[in-house]
Each structure stands twice: as structure tokens, then as C-alpha cells.
Amino acid sequence: MTSMTGGEAIVSGLLAHDVDTVFGLPGAQVYGLFDAFHQAQLKVIGARHEQACGYMAYGYARSSGKPGVFSVVPGPGVLNAGAAMLTASGSNEPVLCLTGQVPTQFLGQGRGHLHEMPDQLATLRTFVKWAERIEYPGAAPTLVARAFQEMLSGRHGPAALEMPWDVFTQRAATGPAPVFDPFPAPQPDPDRIKDATALVTASKRPMIFVGSGAIQARDDILELAELIDAPVVAFRSGRGIVSNAHEFGLTMAAAYRLWPQTDLMIGIGTRMELPASSFRWPFRPDGLKSIRIDIDPAEMRRLTSDVAVVADASAGTRQLVAAVGKAGYRKTSGRRAAIREAAAAAHHDIQRVQPQMAYLDILREVLPHNAIVTDELSQVGFASWYGFPVYEPRTFITSGYQGTLGSGFPTALGAKVANPDRAVVAITGDGGFMFGVQELATAVQFDIAVVTLVFNNNAYGNVRRDQRTHFEGRVVAADLVNPDFVKLADSFGVAASRVTSPDHFRPALEKALAHGGPYLIVIEVPKDSETTPWTFIHPAKP
């Protein structure tokens, strides 16, 4: 047993789980925790707003596959970071929030203590996977271990721990920090694998859908795809599991061309948003059969399938590959040629989405294959979902189904912290970028060399288009008055340049990547000039 403060006890648990970086914004309730960070020589990346702490932890986790950790004050601090935690929840990322509470004697008293919420823990539990309170120092190491166990078991997700203000500096005898193994994953049911095999061997034109739950199964999925000549498609989070450079790695635009003839859909670690949501692909082919492999039993209730295999994506896919290989699969003549033709036709079709595709084509040509790109809810960001080829998992980071405007830039900062030797580019619009523009100061202070693209159309462009289209041209609160972004960047000490057409984008991007520090490229886009990117996200029924 060792005498530790509550803050030191939490840090002992972090160190036991190989945490070396924390994103945080200190305040009175968590002084004791930040002092413990300092004493343990953890790298602490500060921020100018709590949302950035959460988003940076999310980008760190998403890009590295390791848990991201951040700390903010309770109450308003937690709520400010709430959008980032909700993003981590929707994207199934292990992000740990460490926060404070009112002093012990004020718990549940409703006395209006600094930053008091009526029930912070209950609020947190509505959008994180697991949350708990640490009431004395000796409990901290075990509860930290439980948080990591919950985040990394089954369907991954965020967790939160709160500690009363006084306990952070309170001393007590504390035991060594444990590390708990993740809970065992359910094993594939042999009868379900047998049923799935029967559907696969009977199919002629199968299609595989993947999400972030399938990242660890990428080799098994490619083996399955090659065994049955099945294209593999991801909407957002699963992009790169099968590279778009591989003939079976299709974007949603290419896959939709094959959808009408598809007779079997196989979902692996995905919510199946593309084929199962009427606001994405508007129909299902006649006679379509379905198989799902997912570690989360709740998914099987949310979207029923002909065969539901509750299992880890890798284990379930591996067993399906073995069973299909043993049973034998008769490939459909001309299938690979049809897949290649769909990819080529889609690449041609999406070129009409301008000027977005002109910029995305150059971005892909200039960046190395392992570069990391974060999107943002913007006209170029939307087009990137199908117009930017992705070659490796965890290199294309979105906010998932939450669609959290303002997430792109701070998420990229966290990704760069986790991957200092890789190029990281943030795609943003002028509206979303301004949600976190103050974090230019963070980039400078901690030398986080993210290249940020700000596509400036002086509007919430998508809102403006929708209002003009659906509300008889009436535009409300969608037009923006912006600063001069180049001068603004200069005031922060960030190098910047301005681009007015795709012709000038390549040299500006190459210069920014060679700069070696944070860099801002402002791309001026005339208002209402962009082609809608939604044609290939909400396609029409053929």
C-alpha cells in the first residue's frame, strides 16, 4: 500500500494502462488531478475550450486505436465537452473523461455549489457506455481499470469518471493499480455459421458492408471478399478496411451501381446505414437475403436479418470463411469485371460534383497513402465520403452519425498528436471551422502540425441550399460574415495562404505539408457555386 492523493491514484491507474498523453483544461475542482499529471510527467495538451479536449481525445483514439483521455471541470465543462463524448459514443471509440464534482459534503444537497449539476453522473450515463464516481482515493485504481475494461469490451465506447473536489487532494493508503482483461466476446454459434454458409453458397452477387466494428477483421474480410467475389463498401467509419485501391474496395457511389442486382448483403461490424435506411439507399432488391456479424446483440434487434451471428467481427468472419471454403462457392462469371466497371463508372460520374472533386482529387494525389484526413460537415466534407479514396483504416475520420459540426479541426489536432510523423489534414468549411478557431492557439503552443483546409463560401452552405430549395428561397441565419482567415491565422502565428481555384491548390498544399508546423489554407468558394454532393449519398431509385 502506498499513500496517494485521489489525483495520484487516478494517475497510477492511467499509467498501468500505458497512458502517456492527456488532453485537458484545468479548473478549481480538478487542480489535484492536474498536479498529479505533472508529477507523473504525463504529456498534457491544453486547449481553449472543453469541446476541443474531447475532440482531441477522440481523434487520438480514432487514429491510433488506443484509448484517448481528457479532463475538464464538472458541470459546464462536461457539458461543453458533451458533443465530443456523443461523437465518441456514436463512433464506438474508447474515450475516457475524467472530471470533478462538488465537495463530498455538498453531494446531493442542491446548494448551488460551483459548477454543480443536479445529477451529473446520471446525465453522463445517457451518452457514455459507462460512468462512475470515485468517492475515496483507494477506489481510484480499480475504477480506472473498470473504465478501461468497459471501453474495450464488446462494442467499444466512451466512459467517464468523476471525483469530488476534496478527494483529489485527500491522501489515503492505496493499492497497486490493476489491469482487467476485456470481457470475453461471444463465440460464433456453429448453427448460425452453418445457416450463413448456406446463404452465401446460394448467392450469385453478394455485397459486404463494413463499419468501424470490423477494423480488426480487415484481413479476414478481404479473404471472404476474394473467396466469393464480393465488393466491400463502407459509408464513413469503415472506410479503408478494404482499400479503395483494391478492386473489391468500393465507395458508396460505386457500390450503389451494383446494388440492384445484389442478392445477399453481409454486414460486418456495421449499423448497415447505407442499405437499411430509406434516407440513404431508397430500396432493397427483390429477394435480397441478409447476414449480420456483430458483437453487439442489441444490433440484431435494431435491424433483423435472415442470419444473425453475434460474435467478434474477426472470429465470426474467419469461421464463415472456413465454412464457405469447405462447402465450396461457385463464382459468377464476369463478376469481377462488373465490379471494376462499376468503380470506373462511378469515378466518372462523381466528377460532376464540382468544385469539390477537383480539390479532393488533388488532395489524394499529393498526400501519402497513410496520411490522415478528418472531414467536416461541409460541401467538400460530404463529397469526401465517396470522392476521396481511402487506403487504410483509421486514416479517414468523421463524426459518424452524430454529424457534429465543428469537430473536424480539433479532431485532427488529436490525430496529429497520436501520429506526429504522419501528414494530417483537416477538411473544414468556414462555418464549422469557426466553432473551434481558437484552437489555432493550441496548435501553435504545442506545435501540432495539422494542415487545415477552410473552404469559405461565407455560409452554412448546406443549410442555405436546403432553405432555398425547400422553403421558396427564404434564407434564414445561413449567411455568414467571416473574418479574413489569412490575417486571423497570422495573428495566431499560424502560416497561411489563400487559394481561389483548384489550379492553385496543389502548390499551396505541397508548401503547407513541407512547412512542418500548423498551416491554414483558405479556399475561397463563390456562394451557391458548389454542385450538390447529395446525389451520391441519397441516390435516386433506378
Coordinates of N, CA and C in Angstrom, one line a residue, residues 207 209 233 235 259 265 267 270-278 280-285 288 303:
M207 N -22.8 -8.8 -51.6 CA -22.1 -7.5 -51.3 C -21.8 -7.4 -49.8
F209 N -20.9 -5.2 -46.4 CA -20.9 -3.9 -45.8 C -20.1 -3.9 -44.5
V233 N -18.0 -2.4 -49.1 CA -18.3 -1.0 -49.1 C -18.5 -0.5 -47.7
F235 N -19.7 3.2 -45.4 CA -20.3 4.5 -45.5 C -19.2 5.6 -45.1
W259 N -26.0 -2.4 -56.6 CA -27.0 -2.8 -55.6 C -28.2 -3.4 -56.2
M265 N -26.7 -9.4 -48.8 CA -25.9 -8.4 -48.1 C -25.3 -9.0 -46.8
G267 N -23.4 -7.9 -43.5 CA -22.9 -6.7 -42.7 C -22.0 -7.2 -41.6
T270 N -21.2 -3.3 -38.5 CA -21.8 -2.0 -39.0 C -23.3 -2.0 -38.7
R271 N -23.8 -0.7 -38.6 CA -25.2 -0.5 -38.4 C -26.0 -0.7 -39.7
M272 N -25.3 -0.8 -40.8 CA -25.9 -1.0 -42.1 C -26.7 0.2 -42.5
E273 N -26.2 1.4 -42.3 CA -27.0 2.6 -42.6 C -27.2 2.7 -44.1
L274 N -26.3 2.4 -44.9 CA -26.5 2.6 -46.3 C -27.6 1.7 -46.9
P275 N -27.6 0.4 -46.7 CA -28.7 -0.4 -47.3 C -30.0 -0.4 -46.5
A276 N -29.9 -0.1 -45.3 CA -31.1 -0.3 -44.4 C -31.9 0.9 -44.0
S277 N -31.3 2.1 -44.4 CA -32.0 3.4 -44.0 C -32.6 4.0 -45.3
S278 N -33.9 4.2 -45.3 CA -34.5 4.7 -46.5 C -34.0 6.1 -46.9
R280 N -30.9 6.8 -47.1 CA -29.7 6.6 -47.8 C -30.0 5.9 -49.1
W281 N -29.9 4.6 -49.2 CA -30.3 3.8 -50.4 C -31.8 3.6 -50.3
P282 N -32.6 4.0 -51.3 CA -34.0 4.1 -51.2 C -34.8 2.8 -51.4
F283 N -34.1 1.7 -51.7 CA -34.8 0.4 -51.9 C -34.0 -0.8 -51.6
R284 N -34.6 -1.9 -51.5 CA -33.9 -3.2 -51.4 C -34.2 -4.0 -52.7
P285 N -33.3 -4.7 -53.2 CA -33.6 -5.6 -54.4 C -34.5 -6.7 -54.0
L288 N -33.7 -10.2 -51.8 CA -32.4 -9.9 -51.1 C -32.4 -10.7 -49.7
L303 N -32.0 -4.1 -36.3 CA -32.2 -4.4 -37.7 C -32.1 -5.9 -37.8

